[in-house]
PDB file of C-alpha atoms in Angstrom:
ATOM      1  CA  UNK F1104      -3.291   2.765  10.467  1.00 59.00           C
ATOM      2  CA  UNK F1105       0.404   3.363  11.026  1.00 67.00           C
ATOM      3  CA  UNK F1106       2.567   4.082   8.003  1.00 83.00           C
ATOM      4  CA  UNK F1107       6.305   3.720   8.207  1.00 91.00           C
ATOM      5  CA  UNK F1108       8.418   6.863   8.231  1.00 91.00           C
ATOM      6  CA  UNK F1109      10.819   7.519   5.392  1.00 92.00           C
ATOM      7  CA  UNK F1110      14.005   9.195   6.663  1.00 92.00           C
ATOM      8  CA  UNK F1111      14.178  12.662   5.113  1.00 91.00           C
ATOM      9  CA  UNK F1112      17.959  12.995   5.378  1.00 92.00           C
ATOM     10  CA  UNK F1113      18.696  10.097   3.029  1.00 92.00           C
ATOM     11  CA  UNK F1114      18.315   9.767  -0.753  1.00 91.00           C
ATOM     12  CA  UNK F1115      19.132   6.091  -1.306  1.00 94.00           C
ATOM     13  CA  UNK F1116      18.364   3.049   0.795  1.00 96.00           C
ATOM     14  CA  UNK F1117      19.872  -0.435   0.747  1.00 96.00           C
ATOM     15  CA  UNK F1118      17.633  -3.488   0.815  1.00 97.00           C
ATOM     16  CA  UNK F1119      18.592  -4.048   4.455  1.00 97.00           C
ATOM     17  CA  UNK F1120      17.547  -0.484   5.328  1.00 97.00           C
ATOM     18  CA  UNK F1121      14.240  -0.819   3.465  1.00 97.00           C
ATOM     19  CA  UNK F1122      13.498  -4.091   5.275  1.00 97.00           C
ATOM     20  CA  UNK F1123      14.152  -2.336   8.610  1.00 96.00           C
ATOM     21  CA  UNK F1124      12.040   0.704   7.679  1.00 96.00           C
ATOM     22  CA  UNK F1125       9.074  -1.118   6.108  1.00 95.00           C
ATOM     23  CA  UNK F1126       9.112  -4.390   8.075  1.00 94.00           C
ATOM     24  CA  UNK F1127       8.689  -6.165   4.719  1.00 95.00           C
ATOM     25  CA  UNK F1128      10.805  -9.136   3.721  1.00 96.00           C
ATOM     26  CA  UNK F1129      13.431  -9.088   0.975  1.00 96.00           C
ATOM     27  CA  UNK F1130      11.292 -11.528  -0.977  1.00 97.00           C
ATOM     28  CA  UNK F1131       8.290  -9.201  -0.700  1.00 96.00           C
ATOM     29  CA  UNK F1132      10.357  -6.253  -1.925  1.00 96.00           C
ATOM     30  CA  UNK F1133      11.577  -8.220  -4.929  1.00 96.00           C
ATOM     31  CA  UNK F1134       8.042  -9.416  -5.656  1.00 94.00           C
ATOM     32  CA  UNK F1135       6.666  -5.860  -5.579  1.00 93.00           C
ATOM     33  CA  UNK F1136       9.504  -4.779  -7.866  1.00 93.00           C
ATOM     34  CA  UNK F1137       8.800  -7.639 -10.305  1.00 91.00           C
ATOM     35  CA  UNK F1138       5.097  -6.788 -10.284  1.00 90.00           C
ATOM     36  CA  UNK F1139       6.022  -3.187 -11.141  1.00 88.00           C
ATOM     37  CA  UNK F1140       4.275  -1.866  -8.049  1.00 90.00           C
ATOM     38  CA  UNK F1141       7.126   0.331  -6.832  1.00 91.00           C
ATOM     39  CA  UNK F1142       8.731   1.559 -10.023  1.00 87.00           C
ATOM     40  CA  UNK F1143      12.258   0.838 -11.180  1.00 91.00           C
ATOM     41  CA  UNK F1144      14.796   0.293  -8.408  1.00 95.00           C
ATOM     42  CA  UNK F1145      18.203   1.742  -9.287  1.00 93.00           C
ATOM     43  CA  UNK F1146      21.380  -0.210  -8.574  1.00 94.00           C
ATOM     44  CA  UNK F1147      24.788   0.923  -7.359  1.00 93.00           C
ATOM     45  CA  UNK F1148      28.173   0.151  -8.932  1.00 94.00           C
ATOM     46  CA  UNK F1149      28.152  -3.280  -7.222  1.00 95.00           C
ATOM     47  CA  UNK F1150      24.683  -4.023  -8.681  1.00 95.00           C
ATOM     48  CA  UNK F1151      23.013  -3.761  -5.245  1.00 95.00           C
ATOM     49  CA  UNK F1152      19.540  -2.287  -5.143  1.00 96.00           C
ATOM     50  CA  UNK F1153      19.388   1.334  -4.012  1.00 97.00           C
ATOM     51  CA  UNK F1154      15.767   2.220  -3.255  1.00 97.00           C
ATOM     52  CA  UNK F1155      14.745   5.852  -3.711  1.00 95.00           C
ATOM     53  CA  UNK F1156      12.282   7.995  -1.760  1.00 93.00           C
ATOM     54  CA  UNK F1157       9.803   7.403  -4.583  1.00 91.00           C
ATOM     55  CA  UNK F1158      10.233   3.627  -4.215  1.00 94.00           C
ATOM     56  CA  UNK F1159       9.525   3.894  -0.482  1.00 95.00           C
ATOM     57  CA  UNK F1160       6.499   6.120  -1.091  1.00 91.00           C
ATOM     58  CA  UNK F1161       5.147   3.445  -3.447  1.00 90.00           C
ATOM     59  CA  UNK F1162       5.831   0.826  -0.758  1.00 94.00           C
ATOM     60  CA  UNK F1163       3.656   2.917   1.575  1.00 92.00           C
ATOM     61  CA  UNK F1164       0.831   2.534  -0.942  1.00 88.00           C
ATOM     62  CA  UNK F1165       1.470  -1.217  -1.098  1.00 91.00           C
ATOM     63  CA  UNK F1166       1.391  -1.496   2.709  1.00 92.00           C
ATOM     64  CA  UNK F1167      -1.765   0.613   2.913  1.00 87.00           C
ATOM     65  CA  UNK F1168      -3.547  -1.371   0.197  1.00 83.00           C
ATOM     66  CA  UNK F1169      -2.594  -4.645   1.860  1.00 87.00           C
ATOM     67  CA  UNK F1170      -3.881  -3.442   5.247  1.00 84.00           C
ATOM     68  CA  UNK F1171      -7.168  -2.360   3.660  1.00 78.00           C
ATOM     69  CA  UNK F1172      -7.500  -5.562   1.646  1.00 76.00           C
ATOM     70  CA  UNK F1173      -7.455  -3.644  -1.644  1.00 75.00           C
ATOM     71  CA  UNK F1174      -6.271  -5.266  -4.852  1.00 76.00           C
ATOM     72  CA  UNK F1175      -2.595  -4.494  -5.455  1.00 79.00           C
ATOM     73  CA  UNK F1176      -3.256  -4.590  -9.197  1.00 76.00           C
ATOM     74  CA  UNK F1177      -4.661  -1.093  -8.773  1.00 72.00           C
ATOM     75  CA  UNK F1178      -1.081   0.029  -8.128  1.00 75.00           C
ATOM     76  CA  UNK F1179       0.588  -1.717 -11.037  1.00 71.00           C
ATOM     77  CA  UNK F1180       2.000   0.362 -13.798  1.00 62.00           C
ATOM     78  CA  UNK F1181       4.642   0.434 -16.431  1.00 56.00           C
ATOM     79  CA  UNK F1182       7.246   1.851 -14.059  1.00 51.00           C
ATOM     80  CA  UNK F1183       7.274   5.325 -15.600  1.00 57.00           C
ATOM     81  CA  UNK F1184       7.218   8.426 -13.468  1.00 57.00           C
ATOM     82  CA  UNK F1185       3.680   9.785 -13.656  1.00 62.00           C
ATOM     83  CA  UNK F1186       2.938  13.449 -14.197  1.00 71.00           C
ATOM     84  CA  UNK F1187       1.322  15.503 -11.468  1.00 73.00           C
ATOM     85  CA  UNK F1188      -2.054  15.183 -13.208  1.00 82.00           C
ATOM     86  CA  UNK F1189      -1.649  11.409 -13.485  1.00 77.00           C
ATOM     87  CA  UNK F1190      -0.775  11.156  -9.787  1.00 73.00           C
ATOM     88  CA  UNK F1191      -3.853  13.187  -8.865  1.00 82.00           C
ATOM     89  CA  UNK F1192      -6.015  10.974 -11.090  1.00 84.00           C
ATOM     90  CA  UNK F1193      -4.545   7.815  -9.517  1.00 78.00           C
ATOM     91  CA  UNK F1194      -4.979   9.151  -5.990  1.00 80.00           C
ATOM     92  CA  UNK F1195      -8.599  10.066  -6.712  1.00 89.00           C
ATOM     93  CA  UNK F1196      -9.179   6.582  -8.067  1.00 85.00           C
ATOM     94  CA  UNK F1197      -7.565   5.008  -4.973  1.00 83.00           C
ATOM     95  CA  UNK F1198      -9.650   7.266  -2.762  1.00 88.00           C
ATOM     96  CA  UNK F1199     -12.863   6.220  -4.516  1.00 92.00           C
ATOM     97  CA  UNK F1200     -11.944   2.586  -3.904  1.00 86.00           C
ATOM     98  CA  UNK F1201     -11.261   3.317  -0.222  1.00 86.00           C
ATOM     99  CA  UNK F1202     -14.572   5.181   0.109  1.00 93.00           C
ATOM    100  CA  UNK F1203     -16.374   2.171  -1.384  1.00 92.00           C
ATOM    101  CA  UNK F1204     -14.658  -0.065   1.162  1.00 88.00           C
ATOM    102  CA  UNK F1205     -15.663   2.314   3.971  1.00 92.00           C
ATOM    103  CA  UNK F1206     -19.297   2.259   2.825  1.00 96.00           C
ATOM    104  CA  UNK F1207     -19.231  -1.540   2.741  1.00 95.00           C
ATOM    105  CA  UNK F1208     -17.726  -1.700   6.236  1.00 94.00           C
ATOM    106  CA  UNK F1209     -20.298   0.787   7.583  1.00 97.00           C
ATOM    107  CA  UNK F1210     -23.135  -1.315   6.139  1.00 97.00           C
ATOM    108  CA  UNK F1211     -21.598  -4.422   7.703  1.00 97.00           C
ATOM    109  CA  UNK F1212     -21.263  -2.611  11.034  1.00 97.00           C
ATOM    110  CA  UNK F1213     -24.929  -1.549  10.932  1.00 97.00           C
ATOM    111  CA  UNK F1214     -25.989  -5.097  10.097  1.00 97.00           C
ATOM    112  CA  UNK F1215     -23.983  -6.485  13.009  1.00 96.00           C
ATOM    113  CA  UNK F1216     -25.332  -3.843  15.403  1.00 96.00           C
ATOM    114  CA  UNK F1217     -28.868  -4.745  14.336  1.00 96.00           C
ATOM    115  CA  UNK F1218     -28.222  -8.462  14.890  1.00 93.00           C
ATOM    116  CA  UNK F1219     -26.671  -7.826  18.311  1.00 93.00           C
ATOM    117  CA  UNK F1220     -29.688  -5.728  19.343  1.00 93.00           C
ATOM    118  CA  UNK F1221     -32.021  -8.428  18.023  1.00 92.00           C
ATOM    119  CA  UNK F1222     -30.329 -11.204  19.985  1.00 90.00           C
ATOM    120  CA  UNK F1223     -30.116  -9.063  23.138  1.00 89.00           C
ATOM    121  CA  UNK F1224     -33.866  -8.363  22.934  1.00 90.00           C
ATOM    122  CA  UNK F1225     -34.861 -11.993  22.387  1.00 86.00           C
ATOM    123  CA  UNK F1226     -32.850 -14.258  24.700  1.00 74.00           C
ATOM    124  CA  UNK F1227     -34.595 -17.378  23.347  1.00 72.00           C
ATOM    125  CA  UNK F1228     -32.585 -17.294  20.128  1.00 59.00           C
TER     126      UNK F1228
END
């Protein structure tokens, strides 16, 4: 899985820059903001969105969850900045969910391997 790279030499990002970095649409970014998945997005003096590093890090979670087929509701929050302990707790929870998905995929893989071997051994089916 390829995550996008957040430029380290920049502290604020316009919507156009975030679209280019994340390959997400403007509508998707606004949706994720409305759903409180990426935290509050500050605005400049012209009222244009100025995404922070933290916003982009949250968008990495969104992209990862979408690629894995995980429920984005797991990421929703009240938009506050979590403490270190809260972040660790959330990450552990996310990891548990990912491990459950891995176990399910491994069981599916074993089932498919068994079926392939079965059909290879009995050409009449």
